[in-house]
């Protein structure tokens, strides 16, 4: 279940309604909700220590959540205070003939509300200044322009025709081991379905999950999938965890980088998304889970840097840690239903930025 709405945040003498979305998991109230800022079309996310580029909210209150002392009312009160110091969104610049263009930087200002942004004033009365360097020419008086239906002007198609022509349904492949396999099945049971709530007009999601899948199976799997599916615009890869303990970490990283370069060549315009390996309570290939989880962290850091180099993206799965109660299956390897819900929400938060 999710709750969507706005919270009133006071900032510099004004109150702004900040849109947020709270996802309540099956283990709520024993686990905290997953929280996102949901900017409108006139807003842009302002990243910081409490909000990432996907709008996901990070607060000590969430990290230290403990039922029954922690609840939604307390969470919202904390958000109001924190966002009052560090606003999570700011308004997009709205450049028109009446106002000089400016670059919106920093925290929100009064451009959230109707009226002029703080420090910006309209042109003085008379004609706007001429920045072109050509001699100024007065505007002709009204009525001297021919009607738009005049034969002096060729007919033009509506702007929406151009936009519609550019619109293209994106193909998203989500490939990985058991986590992906069970993530699809769990999504089908939820209200958002296997599309994760993404409109089919915008994108088509294709799940390619195989239990026990190892890294060296990725390329053959993609080649086989290419026979029946359109080439991906976005490829999400969640693999590598099953290889830890079988191969040395640096050998795995070298192989991953090599194969991702090849995949970039195979699918010319693809955006690759690395879904971070997730630490586990139990590792079948090692009796030292703490050491293995340190390898997971190091491996994610190395691949994350590589993804920036090749123009890809990364899904962090920051909430999926063994210390969080109720997020792992009893076997300590797979995710529970609630953990899989978080996994899918993490996928969604990044896919929304790419579609």
Short mmCIF file of C-alpha atoms in Angstrom, two decimals:
data_model
loop_
_atom_site.label_atom_id
_atom_site.label_comp_id
_atom_site.label_asym_id
_atom_site.label_seq_id
_atom_site.Cartn_x
_atom_site.Cartn_y
_atom_site.Cartn_z
CA UNK A 1 0.00 0.00 0.00
CA UNK A 2 1.22 3.50 -0.69
CA UNK A 3 0.17 6.90 0.63
CA UNK A 4 0.59 9.89 -1.69
CA UNK A 5 0.08 13.53 -0.79
CA UNK A 6 1.83 16.72 0.26
CA UNK A 7 3.33 17.96 3.50
CA UNK A 8 3.44 21.67 4.45
CA UNK A 9 7.06 22.78 4.76
CA UNK A 10 7.87 26.30 6.03
CA UNK A 11 10.83 27.89 4.29
CA UNK A 12 12.00 31.49 4.55
CA UNK A 13 8.68 32.83 5.73
CA UNK A 14 6.54 30.89 3.24
CA UNK A 15 4.91 27.46 3.36
CA UNK A 16 5.30 25.10 0.44
CA UNK A 17 3.46 21.84 -0.22
CA UNK A 18 6.09 19.16 -0.90
CA UNK A 19 4.71 16.06 -2.68
CA UNK A 20 5.77 12.73 -1.17
CA UNK A 21 4.88 9.04 -1.45
CA UNK A 22 5.14 6.52 1.40
CA UNK A 23 5.17 2.79 0.61
CA UNK A 24 3.97 0.66 3.53
CA UNK A 25 5.34 -2.88 3.39
CA UNK A 26 3.68 -6.01 4.69
CA UNK A 27 5.98 -5.84 7.73
CA UNK A 28 4.86 -2.31 8.62
CA UNK A 29 4.83 -1.01 11.38
CA UNK A 30 7.80 -3.19 12.37
CA UNK A 31 9.76 -1.95 9.35
CA UNK A 32 9.78 1.67 8.21
CA UNK A 33 8.00 2.82 5.06
CA UNK A 34 9.99 3.43 1.88
CA UNK A 35 9.71 7.14 1.22
CA UNK A 36 10.09 9.18 -1.96
CA UNK A 37 9.79 12.80 -2.96
CA UNK A 38 7.51 12.95 -6.03
CA UNK A 39 8.18 16.26 -7.80
CA UNK A 40 5.54 17.66 -10.12
CA UNK A 41 6.36 18.66 -13.70
CA UNK A 42 7.27 22.15 -12.45
CA UNK A 43 9.76 20.86 -9.87
CA UNK A 44 13.22 19.31 -9.90
CA UNK A 45 14.74 17.12 -7.18
CA UNK A 46 17.50 18.80 -5.18
CA UNK A 47 19.84 16.01 -4.16
CA UNK A 48 21.50 16.09 -0.77
CA UNK A 49 22.26 13.94 2.25
CA UNK A 50 18.54 13.26 2.79
CA UNK A 51 17.32 12.80 -0.83
CA UNK A 52 19.03 11.02 -3.73
CA UNK A 53 18.65 11.66 -7.46
CA UNK A 54 15.71 9.25 -7.66
CA UNK A 55 13.83 11.08 -4.92
CA UNK A 56 14.34 8.39 -2.28
CA UNK A 57 14.36 9.85 1.22
CA UNK A 58 17.00 8.97 3.83
CA UNK A 59 16.47 10.07 7.44
CA UNK A 60 17.93 8.97 10.78
CA UNK A 61 14.32 8.51 11.91
CA UNK A 62 13.83 5.85 9.22
CA UNK A 63 17.20 4.21 9.89
CA UNK A 64 16.48 4.00 13.63
CA UNK A 65 12.81 3.03 13.20
CA UNK A 66 11.49 1.06 16.17
CA UNK A 67 7.89 0.07 16.72
CA UNK A 68 5.85 1.30 18.62
CA UNK A 69 7.89 4.43 19.33
CA UNK A 70 8.14 5.24 15.60
CA UNK A 71 5.05 6.05 13.57
CA UNK A 72 3.92 7.95 10.46
CA UNK A 73 2.98 11.10 12.36
CA UNK A 74 6.44 11.33 13.87
CA UNK A 75 7.99 10.62 10.47
CA UNK A 76 6.06 13.43 8.79
CA UNK A 77 6.96 15.84 11.57
CA UNK A 78 10.64 14.99 11.11
CA UNK A 79 10.33 15.49 7.33
CA UNK A 80 8.79 18.93 7.84
CA UNK A 81 11.68 19.99 10.07
CA UNK A 82 14.43 18.49 7.87
CA UNK A 83 12.99 19.78 4.59
CA UNK A 84 12.53 23.21 6.16
CA UNK A 85 16.34 23.34 6.50
CA UNK A 86 17.18 21.54 3.25
CA UNK A 87 14.30 21.67 0.73
CA UNK A 88 14.19 18.48 -1.39
CA UNK A 89 12.92 20.17 -4.56
CA UNK A 90 13.18 23.47 -6.37
CA UNK A 91 11.15 24.95 -9.17
CA UNK A 92 12.16 24.59 -12.78
CA UNK A 93 13.11 27.89 -14.44
CA UNK A 94 10.20 29.33 -16.39
CA UNK A 95 11.67 31.53 -19.11
CA UNK A 96 9.25 33.68 -21.10
CA UNK A 97 9.27 36.93 -23.01
CA UNK A 98 8.19 38.82 -19.90
CA UNK A 99 11.12 37.74 -17.73
CA UNK A 100 14.86 37.47 -18.26
CA UNK A 101 16.16 33.87 -18.30
CA UNK A 102 17.88 32.69 -15.16
CA UNK A 103 19.39 29.48 -13.87
CA UNK A 104 17.56 27.97 -10.93
CA UNK A 105 20.18 26.81 -8.44
CA UNK A 106 20.16 26.03 -4.79
CA UNK A 107 17.14 25.56 -2.59
CA UNK A 108 13.55 26.48 -3.39
CA UNK A 109 12.46 30.08 -3.51
CA UNK A 110 9.20 31.87 -3.95
CA UNK A 111 8.98 30.69 -7.54
CA UNK A 112 7.07 27.74 -6.07
CA UNK A 113 4.15 30.07 -5.61
CA UNK A 114 2.33 32.22 -8.16
CA UNK A 115 4.17 35.40 -8.89
CA UNK A 116 7.77 36.38 -9.55
CA UNK A 117 10.72 34.43 -8.05
CA UNK A 118 12.63 36.20 -5.30
CA UNK A 119 15.06 38.77 -6.68
CA UNK A 120 13.65 38.62 -10.22
CA UNK A 121 11.69 41.52 -11.57
CA UNK A 122 9.83 42.08 -14.81
CA UNK A 123 11.21 44.19 -17.64
CA UNK A 124 10.63 47.89 -17.14
CA UNK A 125 7.83 49.45 -19.07
CA UNK A 126 8.47 49.89 -22.75
CA UNK A 127 10.14 47.47 -25.15
CA UNK A 128 12.50 44.77 -23.85
CA UNK A 129 16.22 45.36 -24.39
CA UNK A 130 17.71 44.13 -27.66
CA UNK A 131 20.59 41.69 -26.89
CA UNK A 132 21.43 40.85 -30.50
CA UNK A 133 23.81 43.70 -31.26
CA UNK A 134 21.68 44.90 -34.18
CA UNK A 135 20.27 48.42 -34.11
CA UNK A 136 17.08 48.54 -32.11
CA UNK A 137 13.90 48.63 -34.13
CA UNK A 138 10.57 49.65 -32.65
CA UNK A 139 7.83 47.07 -32.81
CA UNK A 140 5.16 47.89 -35.41
CA UNK A 141 1.84 48.95 -34.00
CA UNK A 142 -0.81 46.28 -33.51
CA UNK A 143 -2.88 45.27 -36.47
CA UNK A 144 -0.12 45.48 -39.08
CA UNK A 145 0.67 41.78 -38.95
CA UNK A 146 -1.35 39.64 -41.39
CA UNK A 147 -3.74 37.09 -39.94
CA UNK A 148 -2.28 33.68 -39.26
CA UNK A 149 -4.58 32.19 -41.85
CA UNK A 150 -3.11 34.39 -44.55
CA UNK A 151 -1.58 32.74 -47.59
CA UNK A 152 1.67 34.57 -46.78
CA UNK A 153 2.39 31.92 -44.18
CA UNK A 154 2.66 28.22 -45.08
CA UNK A 155 0.53 25.92 -42.98
CA UNK A 156 2.39 24.13 -40.20
CA UNK A 157 1.48 20.85 -38.52
CA UNK A 158 0.56 21.03 -34.83
CA UNK A 159 3.43 20.77 -32.38
CA UNK A 160 1.90 17.62 -30.93
CA UNK A 161 2.46 15.87 -34.25
CA UNK A 162 6.22 16.27 -33.86
CA UNK A 163 6.12 15.14 -30.24
CA UNK A 164 4.04 12.10 -31.08
CA UNK A 165 6.38 11.19 -33.91
CA UNK A 166 9.30 11.20 -31.48
CA UNK A 167 7.47 9.15 -28.88
CA UNK A 168 8.79 5.63 -28.68
CA UNK A 169 7.93 2.81 -26.37
CA UNK A 170 11.15 1.86 -24.62
CA UNK A 171 12.13 -1.76 -24.17
CA UNK A 172 13.41 -2.65 -20.70
CA UNK A 173 15.09 -5.97 -19.99
CA UNK A 174 15.56 -6.99 -16.34
CA UNK A 175 18.00 -9.87 -16.16
CA UNK A 176 19.37 -11.70 -13.16
CA UNK A 177 19.32 -14.65 -10.78
CA UNK A 178 16.69 -15.73 -8.24
CA UNK A 179 16.07 -12.21 -6.96
CA UNK A 180 14.81 -11.19 -10.41
CA UNK A 181 12.90 -14.44 -10.87
CA UNK A 182 10.97 -13.93 -7.62
CA UNK A 183 10.69 -10.17 -8.12
CA UNK A 184 8.55 -10.71 -11.22
CA UNK A 185 6.31 -13.20 -9.42
CA UNK A 186 5.92 -10.84 -6.49
CA UNK A 187 5.14 -7.89 -8.79
CA UNK A 188 2.32 -9.88 -10.38
CA UNK A 189 0.68 -10.20 -6.96
CA UNK A 190 0.89 -6.49 -6.28
CA UNK A 191 -1.36 -3.74 -7.61
CA UNK A 192 1.35 -2.35 -9.92
CA UNK A 193 1.80 -5.68 -11.76
CA UNK A 194 4.79 -6.83 -13.78
CA UNK A 195 5.06 -3.35 -15.33
CA UNK A 196 5.79 -1.95 -11.84
CA UNK A 197 3.16 0.67 -12.51
CA UNK A 198 4.93 2.00 -15.62
CA UNK A 199 2.60 2.77 -18.52
CA UNK A 200 2.86 0.37 -21.46
CA UNK A 201 2.82 3.41 -23.73
CA UNK A 202 6.10 4.53 -22.17
CA UNK A 203 7.90 1.20 -21.78
CA UNK A 204 7.55 -2.56 -21.94
CA UNK A 205 9.28 -4.50 -19.16
CA UNK A 206 10.69 -7.95 -19.94
CA UNK A 207 11.79 -10.08 -16.97
CA UNK A 208 14.60 -12.58 -17.58
CA UNK A 209 15.20 -14.27 -14.25
CA UNK A 210 16.88 -17.64 -13.70
CA UNK A 211 17.40 -19.31 -10.33
CA UNK A 212 21.07 -19.91 -9.58
CA UNK A 213 22.24 -17.86 -12.56
CA UNK A 214 25.99 -17.16 -12.68
CA UNK A 215 27.73 -14.28 -14.41
CA UNK A 216 29.07 -16.34 -17.33
CA UNK A 217 25.46 -17.17 -18.28
CA UNK A 218 24.58 -13.51 -18.89
CA UNK A 219 25.81 -13.05 -22.46
CA UNK A 220 24.38 -16.35 -23.79
CA UNK A 221 21.06 -15.52 -22.07
CA UNK A 222 20.92 -12.09 -23.73
CA UNK A 223 21.80 -13.51 -27.13
CA UNK A 224 19.01 -16.07 -26.80
CA UNK A 225 16.51 -13.45 -25.59
CA UNK A 226 17.34 -11.29 -28.60
CA UNK A 227 15.74 -13.88 -30.87
CA UNK A 228 12.31 -13.26 -29.38
CA UNK A 229 12.47 -9.73 -27.96
CA UNK A 230 13.16 -6.26 -29.40
CA UNK A 231 16.60 -4.93 -28.51
CA UNK A 232 16.61 -3.22 -25.10
CA UNK A 233 16.84 0.53 -24.59
CA UNK A 234 17.47 -0.14 -20.91
CA UNK A 235 19.13 -3.29 -19.56
CA UNK A 236 19.03 -3.93 -15.80
CA UNK A 237 21.56 -6.53 -14.62
CA UNK A 238 21.39 -8.12 -11.18
CA UNK A 239 24.11 -10.75 -11.03
CA UNK A 240 27.48 -11.48 -9.45
CA UNK A 241 26.35 -12.54 -5.99
CA UNK A 242 26.33 -16.23 -6.86
CA UNK A 243 29.88 -15.95 -8.19
CA UNK A 244 31.33 -14.67 -4.91
CA UNK A 245 33.09 -17.48 -3.10
CA UNK A 246 33.52 -19.37 -6.37
CA UNK A 247 35.87 -16.84 -7.99
CA UNK A 248 38.14 -14.17 -6.57
CA UNK A 249 36.50 -10.75 -6.35
CA UNK A 250 38.94 -8.99 -8.70
CA UNK A 251 38.55 -11.76 -11.28
CA UNK A 252 34.77 -11.31 -11.13
CA UNK A 253 35.08 -7.53 -11.53
CA UNK A 254 37.41 -7.92 -14.53
CA UNK A 255 34.98 -10.33 -16.20
CA UNK A 256 32.00 -8.06 -15.49
CA UNK A 257 33.68 -5.01 -17.02
CA UNK A 258 34.73 -6.97 -20.10
CA UNK A 259 31.25 -8.37 -20.69
CA UNK A 260 29.48 -5.06 -20.10
CA UNK A 261 31.68 -3.46 -22.77
CA UNK A 262 30.71 -6.24 -25.15
CA UNK A 263 27.02 -5.78 -24.35
CA UNK A 264 27.33 -2.06 -25.10
CA UNK A 265 28.61 -3.02 -28.54
CA UNK A 266 25.94 -5.67 -29.08
CA UNK A 267 23.09 -3.28 -28.20
CA UNK A 268 24.23 0.00 -29.71
CA UNK A 269 21.96 2.46 -27.87
CA UNK A 270 21.38 0.59 -24.62
CA UNK A 271 21.63 2.16 -21.17
CA UNK A 272 22.98 -0.45 -18.77
CA UNK A 273 21.79 -0.34 -15.17
CA UNK A 274 23.83 -2.18 -12.58
CA UNK A 275 21.64 -3.50 -9.77
CA UNK A 276 23.95 -3.71 -6.77
CA UNK A 277 24.78 -7.10 -5.32
CA UNK A 278 22.90 -7.47 -2.04
CA UNK A 279 24.57 -8.60 1.19
CA UNK A 280 23.17 -11.80 2.65
CA UNK A 281 22.72 -13.44 6.02
CA UNK A 282 23.98 -16.76 4.67
CA UNK A 283 26.46 -17.54 1.88
CA UNK A 284 26.44 -21.09 0.54
CA UNK A 285 30.04 -20.81 -0.68
CA UNK A 286 31.50 -19.40 2.52
CA UNK A 287 31.19 -19.77 6.28
CA UNK A 288 32.23 -16.13 6.76
CA UNK A 289 29.21 -13.94 5.91
CA UNK A 290 30.85 -10.77 7.29
CA UNK A 291 33.83 -11.19 4.94
CA UNK A 292 31.55 -11.96 1.99
CA UNK A 293 29.43 -8.89 2.64
CA UNK A 294 32.58 -6.75 2.68
CA UNK A 295 33.37 -8.19 -0.78
CA UNK A 296 29.85 -7.26 -1.89
CA UNK A 297 30.40 -3.66 -0.79
CA UNK A 298 33.80 -3.42 -2.48
CA UNK A 299 32.52 -5.01 -5.68
CA UNK A 300 29.56 -2.64 -5.88
CA UNK A 301 31.87 0.34 -5.44
CA UNK A 302 34.16 -0.80 -8.26
CA UNK A 303 31.32 -1.56 -10.67
CA UNK A 304 29.53 1.66 -9.69
CA UNK A 305 32.57 3.69 -10.77
CA UNK A 306 32.75 1.73 -14.02
CA UNK A 307 29.07 2.39 -14.73
CA UNK A 308 29.69 6.14 -14.56
CA UNK A 309 32.55 5.68 -17.03
CA UNK A 310 30.33 3.91 -19.61
CA UNK A 311 27.32 6.18 -19.07
CA UNK A 312 25.23 3.67 -17.15
CA UNK A 313 23.24 3.88 -13.92
CA UNK A 314 23.26 2.10 -10.58
CA UNK A 315 20.53 0.84 -8.24
CA UNK A 316 21.87 0.89 -4.69
CA UNK A 317 19.33 -1.21 -2.71
CA UNK A 318 20.54 0.67 0.39
CA UNK A 319 17.66 -0.60 2.56
CA UNK A 320 18.31 -4.29 1.87
CA UNK A 321 20.78 -5.21 4.59
CA UNK A 322 20.84 -8.35 6.77
CA UNK A 323 20.36 -6.26 9.92
CA UNK A 324 16.86 -5.18 8.83
CA UNK A 325 14.27 -7.55 10.33
CA UNK A 326 11.80 -9.27 8.07
CA UNK A 327 13.50 -8.54 4.74
CA UNK A 328 15.17 -11.93 4.18
CA UNK A 329 13.78 -15.41 3.71
CA UNK A 330 14.35 -17.92 6.50
CA UNK A 331 17.18 -19.46 4.45
CA UNK A 332 19.14 -16.19 4.80
CA UNK A 333 19.86 -16.03 1.06
CA UNK A 334 16.67 -15.02 -0.72
CA UNK A 335 14.59 -11.97 0.07
CA UNK A 336 11.26 -12.19 1.87
CA UNK A 337 8.09 -10.84 0.27
CA UNK A 338 8.67 -7.48 1.96
CA UNK A 339 12.31 -7.48 0.90
CA UNK A 340 11.27 -8.26 -2.67
CA UNK A 341 8.78 -5.36 -2.55
CA UNK A 342 11.68 -3.06 -1.65
CA UNK A 343 13.77 -4.57 -4.44
CA UNK A 344 11.01 -3.77 -6.95
CA UNK A 345 10.54 -0.25 -5.62
CA UNK A 346 14.28 0.34 -6.01
CA UNK A 347 14.00 -0.82 -9.64
CA UNK A 348 11.05 1.46 -10.22
CA UNK A 349 12.70 4.55 -8.74
CA UNK A 350 15.59 4.30 -11.22
CA UNK A 351 13.57 3.19 -14.25
CA UNK A 352 11.30 6.20 -13.85
CA UNK A 353 14.32 8.46 -14.41
CA UNK A 354 15.30 6.62 -17.61
CA UNK A 355 11.91 6.27 -19.33
#
